[in-house]
mmCIF file of C-alpha atoms in Angstrom:
data_model
loop_
_atom_site.group_PDB
_atom_site.id
_atom_site.type_symbol
_atom_site.label_atom_id
_atom_site.label_comp_id
_atom_site.label_asym_id
_atom_site.label_seq_id
_atom_site.Cartn_x
_atom_site.Cartn_y
_atom_site.Cartn_z
ATOM 1 C CA MET A 286 103.381 -29.678 1.298
ATOM 2 C CA THR A 287 103.597 -28.625 -2.344
ATOM 3 C CA THR A 288 102.709 -25.261 -3.759
ATOM 4 C CA GLU A 289 99.797 -26.796 -5.690
ATOM 5 C CA GLN A 290 98.392 -28.154 -2.422
ATOM 6 C CA THR A 291 98.479 -24.782 -0.654
ATOM 7 C CA THR A 292 97.130 -22.680 -3.484
ATOM 8 C CA ALA A 293 93.488 -21.556 -3.063
ATOM 9 C CA PRO A 294 91.023 -22.560 -5.784
ATOM 10 C CA THR A 295 91.120 -20.258 -8.756
ATOM 11 C CA THR A 296 88.155 -18.193 -9.909
ATOM 12 C CA GLU A 297 87.654 -20.534 -12.858
ATOM 13 C CA ASN A 298 87.413 -23.580 -10.557
ATOM 14 C CA ALA A 299 85.193 -21.897 -7.938
ATOM 15 C CA ALA A 300 81.470 -22.681 -7.895
ATOM 16 C CA PRO A 301 79.400 -19.927 -9.472
ATOM 17 C CA ALA A 302 77.601 -17.676 -7.030
ATOM 18 C CA ALA A 303 73.921 -18.450 -6.604
ATOM 19 C CA VAL A 304 71.656 -15.858 -8.149
ATOM 20 C CA ASP A 305 68.158 -15.219 -6.810
ATOM 21 C CA PRO A 306 65.875 -15.994 -9.772
ATOM 22 C CA ARG A 307 63.581 -13.144 -8.674
ATOM 23 C CA LEU A 308 66.298 -10.712 -9.752
ATOM 24 C CA LEU A 309 66.140 -12.063 -13.301
ATOM 25 C CA VAL A 310 62.381 -11.720 -13.774
ATOM 26 C CA ARG A 311 62.526 -8.554 -15.837
ATOM 27 C CA GLU A 312 65.298 -9.866 -18.046
ATOM 28 C CA ALA A 313 63.307 -13.030 -18.833
ATOM 29 C CA GLY A 314 60.386 -11.051 -20.223
ATOM 30 C CA LEU A 315 56.862 -12.486 -20.219
ATOM 31 C CA ALA A 316 58.064 -15.977 -19.265
ATOM 32 C CA GLY A 317 59.850 -14.514 -16.269
ATOM 33 C CA TYR A 318 56.730 -12.704 -15.065
ATOM 34 C CA LEU A 319 54.633 -15.837 -15.440
ATOM 35 C CA ALA A 320 57.174 -17.790 -13.397
ATOM 36 C CA GLU A 321 57.207 -15.012 -10.791
ATOM 37 C CA PHE A 322 53.400 -15.034 -10.593
ATOM 38 C CA LYS A 323 53.398 -18.815 -10.064
ATOM 39 C CA ARG A 324 56.043 -18.466 -7.357
ATOM 40 C CA LYS A 325 54.008 -15.802 -5.538
ATOM 41 C CA LEU A 326 50.850 -17.872 -5.867
ATOM 42 C CA LYS A 327 52.639 -20.898 -4.428
ATOM 43 C CA ASN A 328 54.068 -18.848 -1.553
ATOM 44 C CA GLY A 329 50.751 -17.174 -0.755
ATOM 45 C CA ASP A 330 51.996 -13.692 -1.729
ATOM 46 C CA LEU A 331 48.882 -12.554 -3.592
ATOM 47 C CA GLY A 332 49.232 -8.798 -3.039
ATOM 48 C CA SER A 333 46.168 -6.770 -4.046
ATOM 49 C CA VAL A 334 44.780 -9.352 -6.473
ATOM 50 C CA PRO A 335 42.104 -10.748 -4.093
ATOM 51 C CA VAL A 336 40.899 -7.233 -3.230
ATOM 52 C CA VAL A 337 40.600 -6.140 -6.859
ATOM 53 C CA LEU A 338 38.785 -9.347 -7.772
ATOM 54 C CA GLY A 339 36.546 -8.825 -4.761
ATOM 55 C CA LEU A 340 35.634 -5.304 -5.887
ATOM 56 C CA ILE A 341 34.765 -6.576 -9.358
ATOM 57 C CA LEU A 342 32.627 -9.342 -7.850
ATOM 58 C CA ILE A 343 30.852 -6.926 -5.497
ATOM 59 C CA GLY A 344 30.061 -4.561 -8.356
ATOM 60 C CA ALA A 345 28.776 -7.372 -10.559
ATOM 61 C CA ILE A 346 26.567 -8.865 -7.830
ATOM 62 C CA PHE A 347 24.923 -5.620 -6.731
ATOM 63 C CA GLN A 348 24.534 -4.387 -10.303
ATOM 64 C CA GLY A 349 22.797 -7.639 -11.162
ATOM 65 C CA ILE A 350 20.493 -7.371 -8.139
ATOM 66 C CA THR A 351 19.636 -3.658 -8.234
ATOM 67 C CA GLY A 352 20.503 -2.443 -11.725
ATOM 68 C CA ASP A 353 21.559 0.874 -10.140
ATOM 69 C CA PHE A 354 24.831 0.110 -8.386
ATOM 70 C CA LEU A 355 27.101 1.171 -11.273
ATOM 71 C CA LYS A 356 25.206 4.362 -12.032
ATOM 72 C CA ALA A 357 27.267 7.545 -11.901
ATOM 73 C CA ASP A 358 25.438 9.108 -8.952
ATOM 74 C CA ASN A 359 25.843 5.979 -6.812
ATOM 75 C CA LEU A 360 29.554 5.594 -7.624
ATOM 76 C CA THR A 361 30.093 9.288 -6.903
ATOM 77 C CA HIS A 362 28.334 8.815 -3.575
ATOM 78 C CA ILE A 363 30.785 6.025 -2.740
ATOM 79 C CA THR A 364 33.816 8.184 -3.571
ATOM 80 C CA GLN A 365 32.528 10.944 -1.276
ATOM 81 C CA TRP A 366 31.927 8.715 1.731
ATOM 82 C CA ILE A 367 35.254 6.859 1.636
ATOM 83 C CA ALA A 368 37.296 9.950 2.522
ATOM 84 C CA GLY A 369 36.623 10.071 6.285
ATOM 85 C CA PRO A 370 37.248 6.422 7.196
ATOM 86 C CA GLY A 371 39.816 6.098 4.412
ATOM 87 C CA LEU A 372 42.017 8.849 5.833
ATOM 88 C CA ILE A 373 41.846 7.245 9.269
ATOM 89 C CA ALA A 374 42.736 3.916 7.629
ATOM 90 C CA VAL A 375 45.904 5.477 6.162
ATOM 91 C CA GLY A 376 47.028 6.194 9.731
ATOM 92 C CA VAL A 377 46.101 2.644 10.721
ATOM 93 C CA VAL A 378 48.410 1.317 7.971
ATOM 94 C CA PHE A 379 51.388 3.136 9.502
ATOM 95 C CA VAL A 380 50.673 1.678 12.951
ATOM 96 C CA LEU A 381 50.088 -1.833 11.622
ATOM 97 C CA LEU A 382 53.416 -1.713 9.791
ATOM 98 C CA LEU A 383 55.004 -1.618 13.260
ATOM 99 C CA GLY A 384 52.909 -4.601 14.292
ATOM 100 C CA GLU A 385 50.965 -2.432 16.756
ATOM 101 C CA ILE A 386 47.415 -1.095 17.051
ATOM 102 C CA ASP A 387 45.877 2.310 17.877
ATOM 103 C CA LEU A 388 42.438 2.088 19.477
ATOM 104 C CA SER A 389 42.121 5.837 20.060
ATOM 105 C CA LEU A 390 41.722 6.933 16.435
ATOM 106 C CA GLY A 391 37.922 7.100 16.474
ATOM 107 C CA SER A 392 37.918 9.218 19.650
ATOM 108 C CA LEU A 393 40.661 11.413 18.211
ATOM 109 C CA ALA A 394 38.599 11.979 15.073
ATOM 110 C CA GLY A 395 35.629 13.051 17.168
ATOM 111 C CA ALA A 396 37.668 15.255 19.516
ATOM 112 C CA SER A 397 39.460 16.978 16.614
ATOM 113 C CA ALA A 398 36.161 17.696 14.831
ATOM 114 C CA ALA A 399 34.745 19.065 18.090
ATOM 115 C CA ILE A 400 37.745 21.363 18.602
ATOM 116 C CA ALA A 401 37.615 22.707 15.044
ATOM 117 C CA ALA A 402 33.835 23.270 15.093
ATOM 118 C CA ASN A 403 33.885 24.841 18.552
ATOM 119 C CA LEU A 404 36.691 27.281 17.736
ATOM 120 C CA SER A 405 35.166 28.385 14.431
ATOM 121 C CA ALA A 406 31.436 28.409 15.231
ATOM 122 C CA ARG A 407 31.440 29.423 18.914
ATOM 123 C CA ALA A 408 34.740 31.230 19.513
ATOM 124 C CA GLY A 409 34.747 32.987 16.130
ATOM 125 C CA TYR A 410 38.211 31.842 15.048
ATOM 126 C CA ASN A 411 39.143 31.666 11.384
ATOM 127 C CA GLU A 412 38.080 28.257 10.051
ATOM 128 C CA TRP A 413 41.467 27.477 8.529
ATOM 129 C CA LEU A 414 43.170 28.322 11.834
ATOM 130 C CA SER A 415 40.602 26.268 13.767
ATOM 131 C CA CYS A 416 41.275 23.220 11.610
ATOM 132 C CA LEU A 417 45.048 23.656 11.934
ATOM 133 C CA ILE A 418 44.753 23.895 15.725
ATOM 134 C CA ALA A 419 42.674 20.712 15.767
ATOM 135 C CA LEU A 420 45.222 18.895 13.610
ATOM 136 C CA ALA A 421 48.132 20.137 15.757
ATOM 137 C CA ALA A 422 46.360 19.027 18.935
ATOM 138 C CA ALA A 423 45.847 15.555 17.474
ATOM 139 C CA VAL A 424 49.499 15.252 16.422
ATOM 140 C CA ALA A 425 50.573 16.297 19.952
ATOM 141 C CA ILE A 426 48.276 13.623 21.405
ATOM 142 C CA GLY A 427 49.818 11.082 19.041
ATOM 143 C CA ALA A 428 53.265 12.087 20.283
ATOM 144 C CA LEU A 429 52.046 11.526 23.848
ATOM 145 C CA HIS A 430 50.815 8.042 22.965
ATOM 146 C CA GLY A 431 54.110 7.283 21.244
ATOM 147 C CA PHE A 432 56.112 8.563 24.225
ATOM 148 C CA PHE A 433 54.379 6.248 26.691
ATOM 149 C CA PHE A 434 54.778 3.350 24.286
ATOM 150 C CA ALA A 435 58.330 3.928 23.050
ATOM 151 C CA LYS A 436 59.971 5.503 26.111
ATOM 152 C CA ILE A 437 58.044 4.218 29.110
ATOM 153 C CA GLY A 438 57.305 0.774 27.675
ATOM 154 C CA VAL A 439 53.533 0.732 28.150
ATOM 155 C CA PRO A 440 51.943 -1.560 25.533
ATOM 156 C CA ALA A 441 50.367 0.362 22.658
ATOM 157 C CA PHE A 442 47.094 -1.474 23.228
ATOM 158 C CA VAL A 443 46.858 -0.135 26.794
ATOM 159 C CA VAL A 444 48.018 3.394 25.944
ATOM 160 C CA THR A 445 45.566 3.835 23.095
ATOM 161 C CA LEU A 446 42.729 2.152 25.004
ATOM 162 C CA ALA A 447 43.226 4.785 27.702
ATOM 163 C CA GLY A 448 43.293 7.381 24.918
ATOM 164 C CA LEU A 449 40.005 6.049 23.537
ATOM 165 C CA LEU A 450 38.343 6.855 26.854
ATOM 166 C CA ALA A 451 40.208 10.099 27.582
ATOM 167 C CA TRP A 452 39.730 11.766 24.202
ATOM 168 C CA SER A 453 36.106 10.709 24.061
ATOM 169 C CA GLY A 454 35.735 12.593 27.338
ATOM 170 C CA LEU A 455 37.576 15.572 25.851
ATOM 171 C CA GLN A 456 35.193 15.511 22.890
ATOM 172 C CA GLN A 457 32.161 15.690 25.180
ATOM 173 C CA TYR A 458 33.765 18.419 27.307
ATOM 174 C CA VAL A 459 34.487 20.613 24.282
ATOM 175 C CA LEU A 460 30.987 20.165 22.880
ATOM 176 C CA GLY A 461 29.376 21.141 26.182
ATOM 177 C CA ASP A 462 25.899 20.376 27.487
ATOM 178 C CA LYS A 463 24.195 20.603 24.084
ATOM 179 C CA GLY A 464 26.458 17.908 22.711
ATOM 180 C CA THR A 465 26.442 19.305 19.171
ATOM 181 C CA VAL A 466 28.118 22.196 17.381
ATOM 182 C CA ASN A 467 26.993 23.005 13.857
ATOM 183 C CA VAL A 468 29.764 23.974 11.465
ATOM 184 C CA VAL A 469 29.731 27.464 9.946
ATOM 185 C CA HIS A 470 27.121 27.546 7.190
ATOM 186 C CA ASP A 471 28.693 27.512 3.740
ATOM 187 C CA GLY A 472 32.144 27.832 5.284
ATOM 188 C CA PHE A 473 35.356 25.960 4.607
ATOM 189 C CA LEU A 474 34.556 23.054 6.910
ATOM 190 C CA ALA A 475 30.990 22.722 5.626
ATOM 191 C CA ASN A 476 32.185 22.581 2.017
ATOM 192 C CA LEU A 477 35.156 20.323 2.670
ATOM 193 C CA ASP A 478 33.248 17.214 1.673
ATOM 194 C CA SER A 479 30.194 18.388 -0.221
ATOM 195 C CA TYR A 480 31.943 20.809 -2.567
ATOM 196 C CA PHE A 481 32.673 19.517 -6.066
ATOM 197 C CA LEU A 482 35.530 21.063 -7.990
ATOM 198 C CA GLY A 483 33.886 23.231 -10.627
ATOM 199 C CA ASP A 484 30.485 21.701 -9.698
ATOM 200 C CA GLY A 485 30.013 19.854 -12.962
ATOM 201 C CA ASP A 486 33.110 21.172 -14.736
ATOM 202 C CA ILE A 487 34.470 18.099 -16.504
ATOM 203 C CA ALA A 488 37.967 19.554 -16.852
ATOM 204 C CA TYR A 489 39.026 18.684 -13.308
ATOM 205 C CA ALA A 490 38.317 14.960 -13.496
ATOM 206 C CA TRP A 491 39.808 14.609 -17.000
ATOM 207 C CA GLY A 492 42.806 16.710 -15.984
ATOM 208 C CA LEU A 493 43.522 14.597 -12.899
ATOM 209 C CA ALA A 494 43.267 11.384 -14.959
ATOM 210 C CA VAL A 495 45.623 12.637 -17.686
ATOM 211 C CA ILE A 496 48.155 14.304 -15.376
ATOM 212 C CA GLY A 497 48.216 11.351 -12.981
ATOM 213 C CA THR A 498 48.819 8.884 -15.807
ATOM 214 C CA ALA A 499 51.528 11.083 -17.339
ATOM 215 C CA LEU A 500 53.349 11.445 -14.014
ATOM 216 C CA TYR A 501 53.204 7.691 -13.476
ATOM 217 C CA ALA A 502 54.657 7.002 -16.929
ATOM 218 C CA ALA A 503 57.394 9.580 -16.404
ATOM 219 C CA GLY A 504 58.290 8.051 -13.037
ATOM 220 C CA GLN A 505 58.481 4.559 -14.533
ATOM 221 C CA LEU A 506 60.703 5.725 -17.391
ATOM 222 C CA LEU A 507 63.006 7.616 -15.031
ATOM 223 C CA ASP A 508 63.282 4.592 -12.740
ATOM 224 C CA ALA A 509 64.083 2.329 -15.698
ATOM 225 C CA ARG A 510 66.779 4.735 -16.927
ATOM 226 C CA ARG A 511 68.403 4.924 -13.494
ATOM 227 C CA ARG A 512 68.426 1.146 -13.060
ATOM 228 C CA THR A 513 69.874 0.639 -16.541
ATOM 229 C CA ALA A 514 72.594 3.194 -15.863
ATOM 230 C CA ALA A 515 73.440 1.364 -12.626
ATOM 231 C CA GLY A 516 73.659 -1.973 -14.440
ATOM 232 C CA LEU A 517 70.508 -3.357 -12.814
ATOM 233 C CA ALA A 518 67.584 -5.149 -14.405
ATOM 234 C CA ALA A 519 64.872 -2.651 -15.348
ATOM 235 C CA ARG A 520 61.297 -2.950 -16.533
ATOM 236 C CA PRO A 521 61.179 -3.344 -20.327
ATOM 237 C CA MET A 522 59.386 -0.675 -22.347
ATOM 238 C CA GLY A 523 56.605 -3.109 -23.185
ATOM 239 C CA GLU A 524 55.765 -3.611 -19.525
ATOM 240 C CA ILE A 525 55.881 0.120 -18.812
ATOM 241 C CA ALA A 526 53.526 0.739 -21.737
ATOM 242 C CA LEU A 527 51.163 -1.988 -20.497
ATOM 243 C CA ARG A 528 51.107 -0.678 -16.932
ATOM 244 C CA THR A 529 50.546 2.890 -18.129
ATOM 245 C CA GLY A 530 47.780 1.747 -20.452
ATOM 246 C CA VAL A 531 45.952 -0.089 -17.671
ATOM 247 C CA LEU A 532 46.242 2.927 -15.365
ATOM 248 C CA ALA A 533 45.023 5.245 -18.122
ATOM 249 C CA ALA A 534 42.019 3.019 -18.806
ATOM 250 C CA VAL A 535 41.051 2.948 -15.117
ATOM 251 C CA ALA A 536 41.630 6.679 -14.582
ATOM 252 C CA LEU A 537 39.792 7.803 -17.711
ATOM 253 C CA THR A 538 36.871 5.489 -16.987
ATOM 254 C CA ALA A 539 36.625 6.901 -13.466
ATOM 255 C CA ALA A 540 36.782 10.463 -14.816
ATOM 256 C CA TYR A 541 34.048 9.754 -17.351
ATOM 257 C CA THR A 542 31.825 8.213 -14.662
ATOM 258 C CA LEU A 543 32.302 11.109 -12.233
ATOM 259 C CA ASN A 544 31.573 13.629 -14.978
ATOM 260 C CA GLN A 545 28.238 11.949 -15.634
ATOM 261 C CA ASP A 546 27.188 13.242 -12.211
ATOM 262 C CA SER A 547 28.747 16.386 -10.713
ATOM 263 C CA GLY A 548 32.428 16.062 -11.507
ATOM 264 C CA LEU A 549 35.408 15.453 -9.249
ATOM 265 C CA PRO A 550 34.627 15.489 -5.493
ATOM 266 C CA LEU A 551 37.092 17.446 -3.405
ATOM 267 C CA ALA A 552 36.988 14.655 -0.802
ATOM 268 C CA LEU A 553 38.233 12.137 -3.347
ATOM 269 C CA LEU A 554 40.998 14.475 -4.520
ATOM 270 C CA VAL A 555 42.253 15.035 -0.963
ATOM 271 C CA PHE A 556 42.123 11.317 -0.163
ATOM 272 C CA LEU A 557 44.023 10.353 -3.318
ATOM 273 C CA ALA A 558 46.639 13.052 -2.660
ATOM 274 C CA VAL A 559 47.213 11.751 0.877
ATOM 275 C CA VAL A 560 47.508 8.150 -0.354
ATOM 276 C CA VAL A 561 50.025 9.091 -3.072
ATOM 277 C CA VAL A 562 52.169 11.224 -0.742
ATOM 278 C CA THR A 563 52.235 8.660 2.067
ATOM 279 C CA ASP A 564 52.963 5.863 -0.410
ATOM 280 C CA PHE A 565 55.958 7.864 -1.673
ATOM 281 C CA VAL A 566 57.145 8.384 1.907
ATOM 282 C CA LEU A 567 56.951 4.678 2.707
ATOM 283 C CA ARG A 568 58.498 3.349 -0.509
ATOM 284 C CA ARG A 569 60.942 6.048 -1.588
ATOM 285 C CA THR A 570 62.410 7.581 1.569
ATOM 286 C CA SER A 571 64.825 6.297 4.203
ATOM 287 C CA TYR A 572 62.214 7.117 6.851
ATOM 288 C CA GLY A 573 59.741 4.774 5.183
ATOM 289 C CA ARG A 574 62.315 2.000 4.958
ATOM 290 C CA GLN A 575 63.054 2.447 8.655
ATOM 291 C CA ILE A 576 59.354 1.947 9.464
ATOM 292 C CA PHE A 577 59.375 -1.352 7.581
ATOM 293 C CA ALA A 578 62.616 -2.334 9.305
ATOM 294 C CA VAL A 579 61.199 -1.692 12.784
ATOM 295 C CA GLY A 580 58.048 -3.601 11.874
ATOM 296 C CA GLY A 581 60.118 -6.503 10.577
ATOM 297 C CA GLY A 582 62.230 -6.796 13.717
ATOM 298 C CA VAL A 583 62.853 -4.271 16.482
ATOM 299 C CA GLU A 584 66.173 -5.643 17.681
ATOM 300 C CA ALA A 585 67.587 -5.964 14.168
ATOM 301 C CA ALA A 586 66.491 -2.406 13.404
ATOM 302 C CA ARG A 587 68.121 -1.123 16.579
ATOM 303 C CA ARG A 588 71.393 -2.874 15.739
ATOM 304 C CA ALA A 589 71.268 -1.341 12.283
ATOM 305 C CA GLY A 590 71.409 2.101 13.903
ATOM 306 C CA ILE A 591 67.740 3.049 13.538
ATOM 307 C CA ASN A 592 66.262 5.279 16.227
ATOM 308 C CA VAL A 593 63.435 2.902 17.094
ATOM 309 C CA ALA A 594 61.891 5.181 19.717
ATOM 310 C CA TRP A 595 61.624 8.086 17.274
ATOM 311 C CA ILE A 596 60.125 5.899 14.551
ATOM 312 C CA ARG A 597 57.485 4.640 16.958
ATOM 313 C CA ILE A 598 56.618 8.100 18.276
ATOM 314 C CA SER A 599 56.468 9.623 14.790
ATOM 315 C CA VAL A 600 54.212 6.832 13.485
ATOM 316 C CA PHE A 601 51.692 7.467 16.257
ATOM 317 C CA MET A 602 51.871 11.182 15.434
ATOM 318 C CA ILE A 603 51.054 10.411 11.790
ATOM 319 C CA SER A 604 48.178 8.105 12.686
ATOM 320 C CA ALA A 605 46.703 10.719 15.030
ATOM 321 C CA GLY A 606 47.003 13.430 12.377
ATOM 322 C CA MET A 607 45.254 11.225 9.831
ATOM 323 C CA ALA A 608 42.476 10.538 12.364
ATOM 324 C CA ALA A 609 41.989 14.264 12.879
ATOM 325 C CA LEU A 610 41.798 14.894 9.139
ATOM 326 C CA GLY A 611 39.269 12.094 8.770
ATOM 327 C CA GLY A 612 37.234 13.594 11.629
ATOM 328 C CA LEU A 613 37.020 16.916 9.794
ATOM 329 C CA PHE A 614 35.540 15.150 6.767
ATOM 330 C CA TYR A 615 33.031 13.362 8.984
ATOM 331 C CA ALA A 616 31.972 16.725 10.476
ATOM 332 C CA SER A 617 31.629 18.170 6.990
ATOM 333 C CA GLN A 618 29.478 15.257 5.834
ATOM 334 C CA GLN A 619 26.993 15.570 8.678
ATOM 335 C CA GLY A 620 27.182 19.352 9.025
ATOM 336 C CA SER A 621 28.147 19.274 12.693
ATOM 337 C CA ALA A 622 30.383 17.828 15.366
ATOM 338 C CA ASP A 623 28.522 15.810 17.969
ATOM 339 C CA LYS A 624 29.107 13.282 20.734
ATOM 340 C CA ILE A 625 28.706 10.254 18.497
ATOM 341 C CA LEU A 626 31.155 11.389 15.787
ATOM 342 C CA GLY A 627 34.013 8.902 15.738
ATOM 343 C CA GLY A 628 32.044 6.328 17.668
ATOM 344 C CA GLY A 629 30.103 3.341 16.448
ATOM 345 C CA ASN A 630 31.952 1.374 13.799
ATOM 346 C CA VAL A 631 34.302 4.168 12.665
ATOM 347 C CA LEU A 632 37.415 2.674 14.263
ATOM 348 C CA MET A 633 36.538 -0.880 13.274
ATOM 349 C CA ASN A 634 35.856 0.118 9.657
ATOM 350 C CA SER A 635 39.186 1.928 9.462
ATOM 351 C CA ILE A 636 41.136 -1.023 10.854
ATOM 352 C CA ALA A 637 39.159 -3.389 8.648
ATOM 353 C CA ALA A 638 39.902 -1.274 5.567
ATOM 354 C CA ALA A 639 43.651 -1.458 6.155
ATOM 355 C CA VAL A 640 43.587 -5.220 6.753
ATOM 356 C CA ILE A 641 41.167 -6.046 3.935
ATOM 357 C CA GLY A 642 43.317 -3.967 1.586
ATOM 358 C CA GLY A 643 46.330 -6.164 2.295
ATOM 359 C CA THR A 644 48.215 -4.686 5.268
ATOM 360 C CA SER A 645 49.446 -7.390 7.620
ATOM 361 C CA LEU A 646 48.379 -7.394 11.266
ATOM 362 C CA PHE A 647 51.780 -8.853 12.125
ATOM 363 C CA GLY A 648 53.844 -5.879 10.965
ATOM 364 C CA GLY A 649 56.403 -5.227 8.255
ATOM 365 C CA ARG A 650 54.110 -5.615 5.222
ATOM 366 C CA GLY A 651 51.589 -3.269 3.678
ATOM 367 C CA LYS A 652 51.099 -0.017 1.802
ATOM 368 C CA THR A 653 48.813 2.989 2.013
ATOM 369 C CA TRP A 654 47.000 1.925 -1.157
ATOM 370 C CA SER A 655 45.611 -0.799 1.102
ATOM 371 C CA ALA A 656 43.523 1.862 2.817
ATOM 372 C CA LEU A 657 41.987 2.943 -0.499
ATOM 373 C CA LEU A 658 41.239 -0.587 -1.704
ATOM 374 C CA GLY A 659 39.941 -1.749 1.655
ATOM 375 C CA ILE A 660 37.601 1.182 2.252
ATOM 376 C CA LEU A 661 36.292 0.829 -1.306
ATOM 377 C CA VAL A 662 35.351 -2.768 -0.473
ATOM 378 C CA ILE A 663 33.625 -1.792 2.782
ATOM 379 C CA GLN A 664 31.779 1.211 1.347
ATOM 380 C CA SER A 665 30.751 -0.730 -1.754
ATOM 381 C CA ILE A 666 29.269 -3.472 0.416
ATOM 382 C CA THR A 667 27.524 -0.919 2.643
ATOM 383 C CA THR A 668 26.097 1.028 -0.305
ATOM 384 C CA GLY A 669 25.010 -2.118 -2.121
ATOM 385 C CA LEU A 670 23.256 -3.473 0.953
ATOM 386 C CA ASP A 671 21.545 -0.101 1.450
ATOM 387 C CA LEU A 672 20.228 -0.321 -2.100
ATOM 388 C CA VAL A 673 18.587 -3.677 -1.337
ATOM 389 C CA HIS A 674 17.360 -2.380 2.049
ATOM 390 C CA VAL A 675 19.328 -4.759 4.250
ATOM 391 C CA SER A 676 19.297 -3.840 7.946
ATOM 392 C CA GLN A 677 22.377 -2.367 9.594
ATOM 393 C CA ALA A 678 22.694 -5.420 11.834
ATOM 394 C CA ILE A 679 23.140 -7.652 8.795
ATOM 395 C CA GLN A 680 25.601 -5.149 7.309
ATOM 396 C CA TYR A 681 27.768 -5.375 10.438
ATOM 397 C CA MET A 682 27.766 -9.170 10.259
ATOM 398 C CA ILE A 683 28.721 -9.199 6.579
ATOM 399 C CA THR A 684 31.498 -6.642 7.098
ATOM 400 C CA GLY A 685 32.778 -8.698 10.048
ATOM 401 C CA ALA A 686 32.835 -11.821 7.900
ATOM 402 C CA VAL A 687 34.808 -10.003 5.187
ATOM 403 C CA LEU A 688 37.302 -8.776 7.798
ATOM 404 C CA LEU A 689 37.711 -12.281 9.220
ATOM 405 C CA ALA A 690 38.302 -13.655 5.729
ATOM 406 C CA ALA A 691 41.009 -11.028 5.138
ATOM 407 C CA VAL A 692 42.749 -11.852 8.432
ATOM 408 C CA VAL A 693 42.575 -15.588 7.725
ATOM 409 C CA LEU A 694 44.090 -14.985 4.276
ATOM 410 C CA ASP A 695 46.851 -12.883 5.845
ATOM 411 C CA SER A 696 47.578 -15.566 8.455
ATOM 412 C CA VAL A 697 47.682 -18.365 5.887
ATOM 413 C CA SER A 698 49.866 -16.264 3.593
ATOM 414 C CA ARG A 699 52.253 -15.517 6.447
ATOM 415 C CA ARG A 700 52.505 -19.192 7.378
ATOM 416 C CA THR A 701 53.108 -20.132 3.730
ATOM 417 C CA ARG A 702 55.917 -17.572 3.421
ATOM 418 C CA LYS A 703 57.540 -18.964 6.560
ATOM 419 C CA THR A 704 57.372 -22.449 5.086
ATOM 420 C CA ALA A 705 59.015 -21.104 1.936
ATOM 421 C CA ALA A 706 61.738 -19.503 4.136
ATOM 422 C CA ARG A 707 60.882 -15.973 3.029
#
């Protein structure tokens, strides 16, 4: 056999390595983004587009019917009432990312509110300490749920269904025979939802809009610089400017609208802060990437060296803590903790918000901004139907139909991605 016959093919003669065209989107400019949008549309990966379009449609319909939907006081009312279920929905997102469900969150919200109100109003504890004890108790309960699920192997559905019953009983036990505990008048818990920063001071809303936009632009520029230094494709300056401009327009419009009423609600500020922090945790930390990995495939995550049991336990701790925080806002809104707090459609609305916002029921796909978008859809529908005096029974049916549509869209999208081998 000759030397020429035994020599491996040279680099010049070798076939060029295949390059994923998605990696070249940014380098191709506008044409690349159009091609990427068409690819996502074809594969059913629509992201938040349907939700945003839905919000615009909802606003247009109810404004056309009532003429009052887009008024400042009504929009401010919506931003106040999304905090409780929205915070619970953030916890739901974490659980859904694992492909699991937590049915105890409504009961946990009620039990946590009962503990905080009982300790502060009846036992005379400091309100801050009472709230911290309630939050710590909820996180411990979440760890218990996670332990039975991750270590013992009991299905999450069964564990949290048992929790739904048990913590509802705890809620009633803490509240006692009267069944209601009023929060301390004009105290921290009472003002948690109703208090407006500056009560009409326009500086807070404008300041949040400007600072938030500036931080976003700075983050985008820093990310682009790092990717360029590493030899990776980065967002061009034109795209960064466009994204920042769109965010600025939305933020400044929201600030102007809120300032036409009473300014920036504390509830909205807390909710936005939680969404931003949890989004950072999921997208920018190794812990967040491990959550997505476990949701995408447990066995693959385990073989990659991820502590699957700890991820599962910690996620249920986070979801329980978010439920407790949401329960405190519910108690603040109604001025008391009672036996029905956390019941009714609280759990269903929170799960629906996460799913409607774009989080997959099948695990491995979603973000905490889904909770914000989804609860905005639900609360906008509820408020709009209240304005036209539609009965609660009809509201439940409409919300259920919206949830079903979101799940169907998620299922179709998932099937399309499988067909496209993604």
